[in-house]
Coordinates of C-alpha atoms and ligand atoms in Angstrom, one line a residue:
M1340 CA 120.3 166.3 165.3
R1341 CA 117.8 164.1 163.6
A1342 CA 116.9 165.0 160.0
S1343 CA 113.3 164.0 160.9
R1344 CA 113.2 166.8 163.5
L1345 CA 115.1 169.4 161.5
I1346 CA 113.0 172.2 160.0
S1347 CA 114.9 172.9 156.8
R1348 CA 113.0 172.0 153.6
K1349 CA 115.1 171.2 150.6
H1350 CA 114.3 172.1 147.0
K1351 CA 115.3 170.4 143.8
E1352 CA 114.8 173.4 141.5
K1353 CA 117.0 176.5 141.2
P1354 CA 115.0 179.4 142.6
A1355 CA 114.2 182.0 139.9
E1356 CA 115.6 184.9 141.9
A1357 CA 119.0 183.4 142.5
Q1358 CA 122.0 183.7 140.1
V1359 CA 125.1 182.9 142.1
A1360 CA 126.0 179.5 143.7
S1361 CA 125.7 180.6 147.3
H1362 CA 122.3 182.2 146.9
I1363 CA 121.0 179.1 145.0
F1364 CA 122.3 176.6 147.6
L1365 CA 121.4 178.6 150.6
L1366 CA 117.8 178.6 149.4
R1367 CA 117.7 175.1 147.9
G1368 CA 119.4 173.6 151.0
G1369 CA 116.9 175.1 153.5
Y1370 CA 119.5 177.4 155.1
M1371 CA 117.4 180.6 155.0
R1372 CA 114.2 182.1 153.7
P1373 CA 113.6 185.7 152.5
V1374 CA 111.3 187.8 154.6
G1375 CA 111.6 191.0 152.5
T1376 CA 114.0 192.5 150.1
G1377 CA 117.5 191.8 151.4
I1378 CA 116.2 190.5 154.7
Y1379 CA 116.3 186.8 155.6
S1380 CA 115.4 184.4 158.4
L1381 CA 118.1 181.9 159.1
L1382 CA 117.2 178.3 159.8
T1383 CA 119.3 176.0 162.0
P1384 CA 121.9 174.9 159.5
A1385 CA 122.8 178.5 158.6
L1386 CA 122.8 179.7 162.2
R1387 CA 125.2 176.9 163.2
I1388 CA 127.6 178.0 160.4
M1389 CA 127.4 181.6 161.5
Q1390 CA 128.0 180.7 165.1
K1391 CA 131.1 178.7 164.1
I1392 CA 132.4 181.7 162.0
E1393 CA 131.7 183.9 165.0
R1394 CA 133.6 181.7 167.3
I1395 CA 136.7 181.8 165.0
I1396 CA 136.4 185.6 164.8
R1397 CA 136.0 185.9 168.5
A1398 CA 139.1 183.8 169.2
E1399 CA 141.2 185.9 166.9
M1400 CA 139.9 189.2 168.2
D1401 CA 140.5 188.1 171.8
A1402 CA 144.0 187.0 170.8
I1403 CA 144.9 190.5 169.8
G1404 CA 143.6 191.9 173.1
G1405 CA 140.0 192.7 172.0
Q1406 CA 137.2 193.1 174.6
E1407 CA 133.8 192.0 173.4
I1408 CA 131.0 194.5 174.0
K1409 CA 127.5 195.0 172.6
M1410 CA 126.1 198.3 171.4
P1411 CA 122.5 199.0 170.5
V1412 CA 121.2 198.7 166.9
V1413 CA 118.9 201.7 167.5
L1414 CA 120.7 205.0 168.1
P1415 CA 119.5 208.5 168.7
R1416 CA 120.2 211.1 166.0
E1417 CA 122.4 213.2 168.4
L1418 CA 125.4 210.9 168.2
W1419 CA 125.4 211.0 164.4
D1420 CA 125.0 214.8 164.4
E1421 CA 128.2 215.0 166.4
S1422 CA 130.1 213.2 163.8
G1423 CA 128.3 214.9 161.0
R1424 CA 127.0 211.7 159.5
W1425 CA 123.3 212.2 160.2
D1426 CA 123.4 214.6 157.2
G1427 CA 126.5 213.2 155.6
V1428 CA 125.4 209.7 154.7
D1429 CA 122.9 208.8 152.0
N1430 CA 119.8 206.8 152.2
A1431 CA 121.6 203.7 153.2
L1432 CA 121.2 205.1 156.7
L1433 CA 117.6 204.3 157.8
R1434 CA 116.3 207.2 159.8
F1435 CA 113.0 207.2 161.6
K1436 CA 111.1 208.8 164.5
D1437 CA 110.1 207.2 167.8
R1438 CA 106.7 207.8 169.4
V1439 CA 107.6 211.2 170.8
G1440 CA 108.9 212.3 167.4
H1441 CA 112.6 212.0 168.3
D1442 CA 114.9 211.3 165.3
M1443 CA 116.4 207.8 165.5
L1444 CA 118.5 205.6 163.2
L1445 CA 119.3 202.0 162.7
A1446 CA 123.1 201.7 163.1
M1447 CA 124.8 200.8 159.8
T1448 CA 128.2 200.9 161.7
H1449 CA 129.1 201.9 165.2
E1450 CA 131.9 204.5 165.2
E1451 CA 129.8 207.1 166.9
A1452 CA 128.4 204.7 169.5
V1453 CA 131.8 203.3 170.4
V1454 CA 133.3 206.8 170.7
A1455 CA 130.4 207.9 172.9
L1456 CA 131.0 204.9 175.1
A1457 CA 134.8 205.1 175.2
R1458 CA 135.0 208.8 175.9
T1459 CA 133.3 208.4 179.2
E1460 CA 134.9 205.2 180.2
V1461 CA 138.6 205.9 179.4
T1462 CA 140.2 209.2 180.3
S1463 CA 143.8 208.5 181.1
Y1464 CA 146.7 207.6 178.8
R1465 CA 147.3 204.6 181.2
D1466 CA 144.3 202.8 179.8
Y1467 CA 145.6 203.0 176.2
P1468 CA 145.7 201.3 173.8
F1469 CA 142.5 199.3 173.9
M1470 CA 140.3 197.6 171.4
M1471 CA 136.6 196.9 171.7
Y1472 CA 134.6 194.7 169.4
Q1473 CA 131.1 193.3 169.0
I1474 CA 129.3 190.9 166.7
Q1475 CA 126.1 192.7 166.2
T1476 CA 123.2 193.3 163.7
K1477 CA 123.7 196.1 161.2
F1478 CA 121.0 197.6 159.0
R1479 CA 121.9 199.3 155.7
D1480 CA 119.1 200.3 153.3
E1481 CA 121.1 199.1 150.3
A1482 CA 119.8 200.3 147.0
R1483 CA 120.5 196.9 145.4
S1484 CA 120.6 193.9 147.7
R1485 CA 121.8 190.9 145.7
A1486 CA 123.3 187.4 145.8
G1487 CA 121.7 186.1 148.9
L1488 CA 123.7 186.8 152.0
I1489 CA 126.4 188.7 150.0
R1490 CA 124.6 192.0 149.9
V1491 CA 121.7 192.2 152.3
R1492 CA 120.0 195.0 154.2
E1493 CA 120.1 193.4 157.6
F1494 CA 123.3 191.5 158.5
M1495 CA 125.6 190.4 161.2
M1496 CA 128.9 192.2 161.4
K1497 CA 132.0 191.8 163.6
D1498 CA 133.1 195.4 164.1
A1499 CA 136.1 196.3 166.1
Y1500 CA 137.4 199.7 167.2
S1501 CA 140.9 200.4 168.5
F1502 CA 142.1 203.5 170.3
H1503 CA 145.7 204.8 170.5
T1504 CA 147.7 207.7 171.8
S1505 CA 149.9 207.9 168.6
E1506 CA 149.7 207.2 164.9
K1507 CA 152.7 204.9 165.4
D1508 CA 150.8 202.8 167.9
L1509 CA 147.8 202.7 165.5
D1510 CA 150.1 201.6 162.7
A1511 CA 151.5 198.7 164.7
Y1512 CA 148.1 197.6 165.8
Y1513 CA 146.7 197.8 162.3
E1514 CA 149.3 195.3 161.2
K1515 CA 148.4 193.0 164.0
C1516 CA 144.8 193.2 163.0
A1517 CA 145.7 192.5 159.4
E1518 CA 147.4 189.3 160.6
A1519 CA 144.4 188.3 162.7
Y1520 CA 142.2 188.8 159.6
H1521 CA 144.4 186.4 157.5
A1522 CA 144.1 183.9 160.4
I1523 CA 140.3 184.2 160.4
F1524 CA 140.0 183.6 156.7
R1525 CA 142.4 180.7 156.8
R1526 CA 140.5 179.1 159.7
C1527 CA 137.2 179.6 157.8
G1528 CA 138.7 177.6 154.9
I1529 CA 139.4 180.5 152.5
P1530 CA 143.1 181.2 152.8
E1531 CA 143.1 182.7 149.3
V1532 CA 141.6 186.0 150.5
V1533 CA 143.9 188.9 149.5
A1534 CA 144.3 192.2 151.3
I1535 CA 144.3 195.2 149.0
Q1536 CA 144.5 198.9 149.4
S1537 CA 141.1 200.5 149.1
D1538 CA 139.0 203.7 149.2
T1539 CA 138.1 205.0 152.6
G1540 CA 134.6 206.0 151.4
M1541 CA 132.0 207.2 153.9
M1542 CA 134.2 206.1 156.9
G1543 CA 136.8 208.8 156.2
G1544 CA 140.3 208.4 157.4
K1545 CA 143.5 207.9 155.5
V1546 CA 144.4 204.3 154.9
A1547 CA 142.1 201.4 154.3
H1548 CA 142.5 197.8 153.2
E1549 CA 139.9 195.5 152.1
Y1550 CA 140.0 191.7 152.1
Q1551 CA 138.9 190.4 148.8
L1552 CA 137.9 186.8 147.9
L1553 CA 138.5 186.7 144.1
T1554 CA 135.5 185.0 142.4
D1555 CA 133.4 185.7 139.4
A1556 CA 130.4 186.0 141.8
G1557 CA 131.9 189.2 143.3
E1558 CA 130.6 192.6 142.4
D1559 CA 133.9 194.5 143.1
K1560 CA 136.5 194.8 140.5
V1561 CA 140.1 194.2 141.4
A1562 CA 143.1 195.1 139.3
H1563 CA 145.9 192.6 139.5
C1564 CA 149.5 192.8 138.2
P1565 CA 150.6 189.1 137.9
K1566 CA 154.2 190.3 137.5
C1567 CA 154.4 192.6 140.6
E1568 CA 151.9 190.3 142.5
T1569 CA 149.9 193.4 143.5
Y1570 CA 146.2 193.9 143.8
A1571 CA 144.2 197.1 144.0
N1572 CA 140.5 197.9 144.0
A1573 CA 139.5 199.2 140.6
E1574 CA 138.0 202.2 142.3
V1575 CA 141.5 203.4 143.3
A1576 CA 143.7 201.4 141.0
T1577 CA 146.0 203.5 138.7
C1578 CA 147.6 202.6 135.5
R1579 CA 150.2 204.1 133.2
F1580 CA 149.5 205.8 129.8
P1581 CA 152.9 206.4 128.2
Q1582 CA 153.3 209.7 126.4
E1583 CA 153.0 209.2 122.7
T1584 CA 155.6 211.0 120.8
G1585 CA 155.5 212.5 117.3
E1586 CA 154.5 215.7 115.5
M1587 CA 151.3 217.4 116.6
L1588 CA 149.3 217.9 113.4
P1589 CA 147.0 220.9 112.8
L1590 CA 143.4 220.6 113.9
E1591 CA 141.2 219.7 111.0
E1592 CA 137.4 219.6 110.9
F1593 CA 135.5 216.8 109.2
A1594 CA 131.8 216.3 108.7
T1595 CA 130.1 213.6 110.9
P1596 CA 126.3 213.9 110.2
Q1597 CA 124.3 212.4 113.1
I1598 CA 127.4 210.7 114.5
K1599 CA 126.9 211.3 118.2
T1600 CA 128.5 208.3 119.9
I1601 CA 131.9 206.8 120.2
E1602 CA 130.6 203.5 118.6
A1603 CA 129.0 205.3 115.7
L1604 CA 132.2 207.4 115.2
E1605 CA 134.3 204.2 115.2
K1606 CA 132.3 202.8 112.4
F1607 CA 132.0 206.0 110.4
A1608 CA 135.6 207.2 110.7
Q1609 CA 137.1 203.6 110.8
V1610 CA 139.2 204.7 113.8
P1611 CA 139.4 202.8 117.1
A1612 CA 138.0 204.4 120.2
S1613 CA 141.5 204.5 121.7
Q1614 CA 142.3 207.2 119.1
M1615 CA 139.4 209.4 120.3
A1616 CA 138.8 211.8 123.2
K1617 CA 135.5 211.3 125.0
M1618 CA 133.6 214.0 127.0
V1619 CA 131.5 213.4 130.1
F1620 CA 129.8 216.4 131.7
Y1621 CA 128.8 216.7 135.3
R1622 CA 126.8 219.1 137.4
T1623 CA 128.1 219.4 141.0
D1624 CA 125.9 219.8 144.0
D1625 CA 127.1 223.4 144.3
G1626 CA 125.8 224.1 140.8
K1627 CA 129.0 224.1 138.7
I1628 CA 129.6 222.2 135.4
V1629 CA 132.7 220.1 135.1
A1630 CA 133.8 218.6 131.8
V1631 CA 135.8 215.4 132.0
V1632 CA 137.9 214.2 129.1
V1633 CA 139.0 210.6 128.8
R1634 CA 140.2 208.4 126.0
G1635 CA 137.3 207.0 123.9
D1636 CA 137.7 203.4 125.2
I1637 CA 138.0 204.4 128.8
E1638 CA 135.3 205.0 131.4
V1639 CA 135.3 207.8 134.0
N1640 CA 136.0 206.6 137.5
E1641 CA 133.5 208.5 139.6
C1642 CA 135.2 207.4 142.8
K1643 CA 138.4 209.1 141.7
L1644 CA 136.4 212.1 140.4
Q1645 CA 134.7 212.4 143.8
K1646 CA 138.1 212.8 145.5
I1647 CA 139.0 215.7 143.1
L1648 CA 135.7 217.5 143.2
R1649 CA 134.9 216.9 146.9
V1650 CA 131.2 217.5 146.4
G1651 CA 128.4 215.3 145.1
F1652 CA 127.6 215.4 141.3
A1653 CA 125.3 214.0 138.6
Y1654 CA 125.4 214.0 134.8
A1655 CA 124.7 217.4 133.3
N1656 CA 121.7 217.8 130.9
D1657 CA 121.9 219.0 127.3
D1658 CA 121.0 222.6 128.2
E1659 CA 123.8 222.7 130.8
I1660 CA 126.3 221.3 128.3
L1661 CA 125.2 223.9 125.7
G1662 CA 125.6 226.6 128.4
V1663 CA 129.3 226.1 128.7
G1664 CA 129.9 226.2 125.0
A1665 CA 129.8 222.5 124.1
V1666 CA 127.4 220.6 121.8
P1667 CA 126.1 217.3 123.1
G1668 CA 127.3 214.4 120.9
F1669 CA 129.9 216.7 119.2
A1670 CA 131.7 218.0 122.3
S1671 CA 135.3 218.6 123.1
G1672 CA 137.1 220.5 125.9
I1673 CA 138.2 223.2 123.5
G1674 CA 137.1 226.7 124.3
L1675 CA 134.7 225.7 127.2
T1676 CA 133.8 228.2 129.9
C1677 CA 133.8 225.5 132.6
R1678 CA 136.4 223.5 134.5
V1679 CA 138.0 220.9 132.3
I1680 CA 139.7 217.8 133.7
A1681 CA 141.7 215.7 131.3
D1682 CA 142.8 212.1 132.1
P1683 CA 146.4 211.1 131.3
S1684 CA 144.9 208.6 128.8
V1685 CA 144.1 211.6 126.6
A1686 CA 146.7 214.1 127.9
N1687 CA 149.5 211.6 126.8
G1688 CA 147.8 210.8 123.5
L1689 CA 148.6 212.3 120.1
N1690 CA 146.4 213.6 117.4
L1691 CA 143.1 212.3 118.7
I1692 CA 139.7 212.7 117.2
C1693 CA 137.2 214.8 119.3
G1694 CA 134.1 216.8 118.8
A1695 CA 134.2 220.3 117.3
N1696 CA 131.6 221.8 119.5
K1697 CA 129.5 222.3 116.4
P1698 CA 126.6 220.1 115.3
D1699 CA 127.6 217.3 112.9
V1700 CA 131.3 218.1 113.0
H1701 CA 134.3 216.5 114.6
L1702 CA 138.0 217.4 114.7
K1703 CA 141.1 215.4 113.9
N1704 CA 144.5 216.0 115.6
F1705 CA 143.3 217.0 119.0
N1706 CA 146.2 217.4 121.5
V1707 CA 145.4 218.3 125.1
S1708 CA 148.5 220.3 125.8
R1709 CA 148.1 222.5 122.7
D1710 CA 144.3 222.7 122.4
T1711 CA 143.1 222.8 126.0
P1712 CA 146.1 224.3 127.8
N1713 CA 144.0 225.2 130.8
A1714 CA 142.7 221.6 131.4
E1715 CA 143.7 220.1 134.7
I1716 CA 145.5 216.8 134.2
A1717 CA 144.2 214.2 136.7
D1718 CA 143.7 210.5 136.8
V1719 CA 140.0 209.8 136.5
A1720 CA 140.3 206.5 134.5
V1721 CA 138.6 203.2 135.3
V1722 CA 141.4 200.7 135.0
A1723 CA 140.6 197.9 132.5
E1724 CA 142.1 194.6 131.4
G1725 CA 145.4 195.1 129.5
H1726 CA 146.1 198.6 130.8
A1727 CA 149.7 199.1 131.9
C1728 CA 150.7 198.4 135.5
P1729 CA 151.9 201.7 137.1
S1730 CA 155.0 200.0 138.5
C1731 CA 156.2 197.5 135.8
G1732 CA 154.2 198.6 132.7
G1733 CA 153.1 195.0 132.2
P1734 CA 149.4 194.3 131.3
L1735 CA 147.0 194.4 134.2
Q1736 CA 144.3 191.8 134.8
V1737 CA 140.9 192.8 136.1
K1738 CA 139.2 190.2 138.3
R1739 CA 136.0 190.1 140.3
G1740 CA 136.0 189.8 144.1
I1741 CA 133.8 189.8 147.2
E1742 CA 134.9 192.2 150.0
V1743 CA 134.7 189.9 153.0
G1744 CA 136.3 192.4 155.4
Q1745 CA 137.8 195.8 155.6
I1746 CA 140.1 197.7 158.0
F1747 CA 140.6 201.5 158.3
K1748 CA 143.0 203.8 159.9
L1749 CA 140.5 206.5 160.9
G1750 CA 143.0 208.8 162.6
N1751 CA 141.1 211.4 164.6
R1752 CA 138.1 211.6 162.2
Y1753 CA 135.6 210.6 165.0
T1754 CA 137.5 211.3 168.2
A1755 CA 138.1 214.9 167.2
S1756 CA 134.5 215.7 166.0
M1757 CA 133.1 213.9 169.1
H1758 CA 135.5 215.5 171.5
M1759 CA 137.0 212.4 172.9
T1760 CA 140.1 213.2 174.9
Y1761 CA 142.5 211.7 177.4
T1762 CA 145.1 213.2 179.7
D1763 CA 148.7 212.3 178.8
E1764 CA 151.7 211.8 181.2
K1765 CA 152.1 215.6 181.6
G1766 CA 148.4 216.0 182.5
E1767 CA 147.6 217.6 179.1
E1768 CA 144.4 216.9 177.1
Q1769 CA 145.0 214.9 173.9
T1770 CA 142.8 213.5 171.2
P1771 CA 143.3 209.8 170.6
V1772 CA 143.5 208.1 167.1
M1773 CA 141.4 205.2 166.0
G1774 CA 141.2 202.2 163.8
C1775 CA 138.1 200.2 162.8
Y1776 CA 137.9 196.7 161.5
G1777 CA 134.8 195.0 160.0
I1778 CA 133.9 191.5 158.8
G1779 CA 130.5 190.6 157.5
V1780 CA 129.6 187.2 159.0
G1781 CA 126.8 186.3 156.6
R1782 CA 128.7 187.6 153.6
L1783 CA 131.6 185.4 154.7
A1784 CA 129.4 182.3 154.9
G1785 CA 128.0 183.0 151.4
S1786 CA 131.5 183.7 150.0
I1787 CA 132.8 180.4 151.3
I1788 CA 130.2 178.6 149.2
E1789 CA 131.2 180.6 146.1
V1790 CA 134.6 179.1 146.2
R1791 CA 133.8 175.8 147.9
H1792 CA 131.0 174.0 146.0
D1793 CA 130.3 171.6 143.3
D1794 CA 127.2 171.1 141.1
F1795 CA 125.3 169.6 144.0
G1796 CA 125.9 171.9 146.9
P1797 CA 128.3 173.5 149.2
I1798 CA 131.5 171.7 150.4
W1799 CA 131.8 173.2 153.9
P1800 CA 135.3 173.4 155.5
L1801 CA 135.1 171.3 158.7
S1802 CA 135.7 174.4 160.8
V1803 CA 132.4 176.0 159.8
A1804 CA 130.3 173.1 158.6
P1805 CA 126.8 173.0 160.1
W1806 CA 127.5 169.5 161.5
Q1807 CA 130.8 167.5 161.4
V1808 CA 129.3 164.2 160.4
Q1809 CA 126.4 163.2 158.2
L1810 CA 124.9 159.8 159.0
N1811 CA 122.7 158.1 156.5
L1812 CA 120.6 155.1 157.1
M1813 CA 119.4 153.2 154.0
G1814 CA 117.4 150.0 153.3
A1815 CA 116.3 149.6 157.0
D1816 CA 112.9 148.4 155.7
R1817 CA 114.6 145.3 154.4
A1818 CA 116.9 144.7 157.3
P1819 CA 115.7 146.1 160.7
A1820 CA 119.0 145.4 162.4
L1821 CA 120.4 148.3 160.3
K1822 CA 118.3 150.8 162.2
D1823 CA 119.6 149.6 165.5
A1824 CA 123.2 149.8 164.3
A1825 CA 122.7 153.4 162.9
E1826 CA 120.9 154.5 166.1
A1827 CA 123.8 153.1 168.2
I1828 CA 126.4 154.9 166.0
Y1829 CA 124.4 158.1 166.4
A1830 CA 124.2 157.8 170.1
D1831 CA 127.9 156.9 170.5
L1832 CA 129.0 159.9 168.3
E1833 CA 126.8 162.3 170.2
K1834 CA 128.1 161.0 173.5
K1835 CA 131.6 161.8 172.3
G1836 CA 130.5 165.4 171.6
I1837 CA 130.7 164.9 167.8
E1838 CA 128.1 166.8 165.8
V1839 CA 126.0 164.5 163.7
L1840 CA 123.1 165.1 161.3
F1841 CA 121.3 161.7 161.3
D1842 CA 119.1 161.1 158.3
D1843 CA 116.7 158.8 160.1
R1844 CA 113.7 159.4 157.8
G1845 CA 113.9 156.2 155.7
L1846 CA 113.9 158.0 152.4
T1847 CA 115.4 156.6 149.2
A1848 CA 119.2 156.7 148.6
G1849 CA 118.7 159.2 145.8
V1850 CA 116.9 161.7 148.0
Q1851 CA 119.2 161.3 151.0
F1852 CA 122.3 161.8 148.9
A1853 CA 120.9 164.9 147.2
E1854 CA 120.0 166.4 150.5
A1855 CA 123.3 165.5 152.1
D1856 CA 125.1 167.2 149.2
L1857 CA 123.1 170.3 149.9
M1858 CA 124.1 170.2 153.5
G1859 CA 127.8 169.8 152.5
I1860 CA 128.9 168.1 155.7
P1861 CA 132.5 167.0 155.4
L1862 CA 132.3 163.3 156.6
R1863 CA 129.5 161.1 155.6
L1864 CA 128.7 157.7 157.1
I1865 CA 126.4 155.3 155.3
V1866 CA 124.7 152.4 157.1
A1867 CA 123.4 150.3 154.2
P1868 CA 122.6 146.6 153.6
K1869 CA 125.6 145.5 151.5
A1870 CA 128.4 146.7 153.7
F1871 CA 126.5 145.9 156.8
E1872 CA 126.3 142.2 155.9
Q1873 CA 130.1 142.3 156.1
G1874 CA 130.0 144.2 159.4
M1875 CA 131.0 147.4 157.8
V1876 CA 129.9 151.0 157.5
E1877 CA 130.8 153.0 154.4
Y1878 CA 132.3 156.5 154.7
K1879 CA 132.7 159.2 152.1
V1880 CA 134.4 162.6 152.2
R1881 CA 132.4 165.5 150.7
G1882 CA 134.0 167.1 147.7
T1883 CA 136.8 164.4 147.3
D1884 CA 137.1 160.9 146.0
E1885 CA 138.1 159.6 149.5
K1886 CA 135.9 156.8 150.6
G1887 CA 136.1 153.3 152.2
L1888 CA 134.7 150.9 154.7
I1889 CA 135.0 150.9 158.5
P1890 CA 134.3 147.9 160.7
L1891 CA 131.2 148.6 162.8
A1892 CA 133.1 148.5 166.1
E1893 CA 135.7 151.1 164.9
V1894 CA 133.3 153.8 163.7
V1895 CA 133.7 156.1 166.6
P1896 CA 137.5 156.0 166.9
F1897 CA 137.8 156.3 163.1
V1898 CA 135.5 159.4 163.1
R1899 CA 137.4 161.0 166.0
K1900 CA 140.7 160.4 164.2
W1901 CA 139.5 161.7 160.9
L1902 CA 138.0 164.9 162.4
D1903 CA 141.1 165.6 164.4
A1904 CA 143.3 165.3 161.4
E1905 CA 141.0 167.3 159.2
M1906 CA 140.6 170.1 161.8
K1907 CA 144.4 170.6 161.8
K1908 CA 144.0 172.4 158.5
Y1909 CA 141.9 175.1 160.2
L1910 CA 143.8 175.8 163.5
Ligands
ATP2482 P1 130.6 197.2 150.3 O1 131.6 198.0 149.5 O2 130.5 195.8 149.8 O3 129.2 197.9 150.4 P2 131.4 198.4 152.7 O4 132.7 199.0 152.3 O5 130.2 199.2 152.7 O6 131.1 197.1 151.8 P3 132.1 198.1 155.5 O7 131.4 199.3 155.8 O8 133.6 198.2 155.5 O9 131.6 197.6 154.0 O10 131.6 196.9 156.3 C1 132.5 195.9 156.8 C2 132.1 194.5 156.3 O11 130.7 194.3 156.4 C3 132.3 194.4 154.8 O12 133.6 194.1 154.5 C4 131.4 193.2 154.5 O13 132.0 192.0 154.8 C5 130.2 193.5 155.4 N1 129.1 194.1 154.7 C6 129.0 195.4 154.4 N2 127.8 195.7 153.7 C7 127.2 194.5 153.7 C8 125.9 194.1 153.2 N3 125.1 195.0 152.6 N4 125.6 192.8 153.3 C9 126.4 191.9 153.9 N5 127.6 192.2 154.4 C10 128.0 193.5 154.3
MG2483 MG1 128.7 199.5 151.4

């Protein structure tokens, strides 16, 4: 490809809307342009990267017996009624009507579609197990698209679905898929991705793992125990709060005029938040009030709370709080007429400060077991840096990560609700079990940049780089023979099937190098007067100090050898 023909305008300045490296470089490097919120057009460099990522994914999916298919992006409502997700999913699902008023949706995932397909195609145990996958557009009307390709509304996903006649078979295949995922991330140049247990969320099912690339640009929080070498998504991570021992002192009121927040109380009473009990009140979708008690320095984990309550909920208002016998700003769990859930962080504490359920009054020496004996004790804490690891008790670290992929054991969540069956050896009807496995192609591309870049642009791993070789021609206005030499190198490399981006525009060295850095191509060849006078071409490796001179006649074999050696890292 000639740079003179490539439509991909480069920008010097950081775009105002971009905060993270991948977003900045994808815009500055002319990889993509926004069309609407969270919707992008991809230019050739980005598309070439995506296609390479897709090829790697395809190879690994085929290697574990996958069959590639393609399902539609637009689906009729009926399929999602069958699974219960037409009503069950929030506004991330884009629903609309077609011209005859029929309810339709843009697929945000394809469990329903694949079950509808498989249940008519596969009816005998003899055809099991099988896995079908696609690399297809998804639309999710995300509330907050962010960070360029990392969270968008329209994106390309590889989604795979496996079907089994037993849980045991699903378990075995799940492991195989987990290995394939590690191979994919290694081949895409990010071997550091870790697999961690996660929440099953809207997918349902029992077990799920997500593949996290740890980087500050991520929006997910991951709890990590360096001693046990374990990781867990902060949404499901647990920690230990050792039982404090000592004498329970009698409750004692003290005046706290206008002291309504934990921060104000810390200052006023000169006691750290870790010595206080904090109340958070919720109203559930079925109209009940739930009071949650956590330690003053800990946040309520609404993902954990969701699993306990099993209905939607929102914060309760002041009237609702008063209605159950509490006083906003001065509340405790004592004597309330509603359900009270106490986190072990308070339940295992001793003589804490809490509200007195009277205006301008707090209590000293609150003890859950004595003062709120009816409270349910349940883990609803957000794990934070320094909390104790549930296994070894050592301090946990909390890191940020990007979820680049996720795998789920769905069990019969969809096959049962959508009446998918097969006949077993005895001729009896059975319901199969299912697994599903997703990878976001664009998010993966963005994530690679987050961990493979310098101040000047991406450093693409050879396996996914938009081109393999960057060829720069400089100073040809002074020595016309340079141009012929560069053209000859370009033609020879192309003839050998090597992908070259040839900057043939005659721009200054400064501009060419800045643009080459934004393209992040691994191997750079520079045809310039000084080396050329000695019959040499200069080479440089992006992101390293490696550079040198190659005799003109040896350029093609040198490049071939370099690429072959480099590519070994990604096989
Ligand atoms: P998240 O928690 O980040 O919203 P998810 O759990 O909704 O992700 P899945 O439904 O498991 O994601 O989708 C499979 C994969 O698709 C994800 O691991 C991710 O790589 C990708 N993906 C999901 N949502 C988006 C998005 N809005 N933009 C880009 N990629 C996405
Ligand atoms: Mg999501």
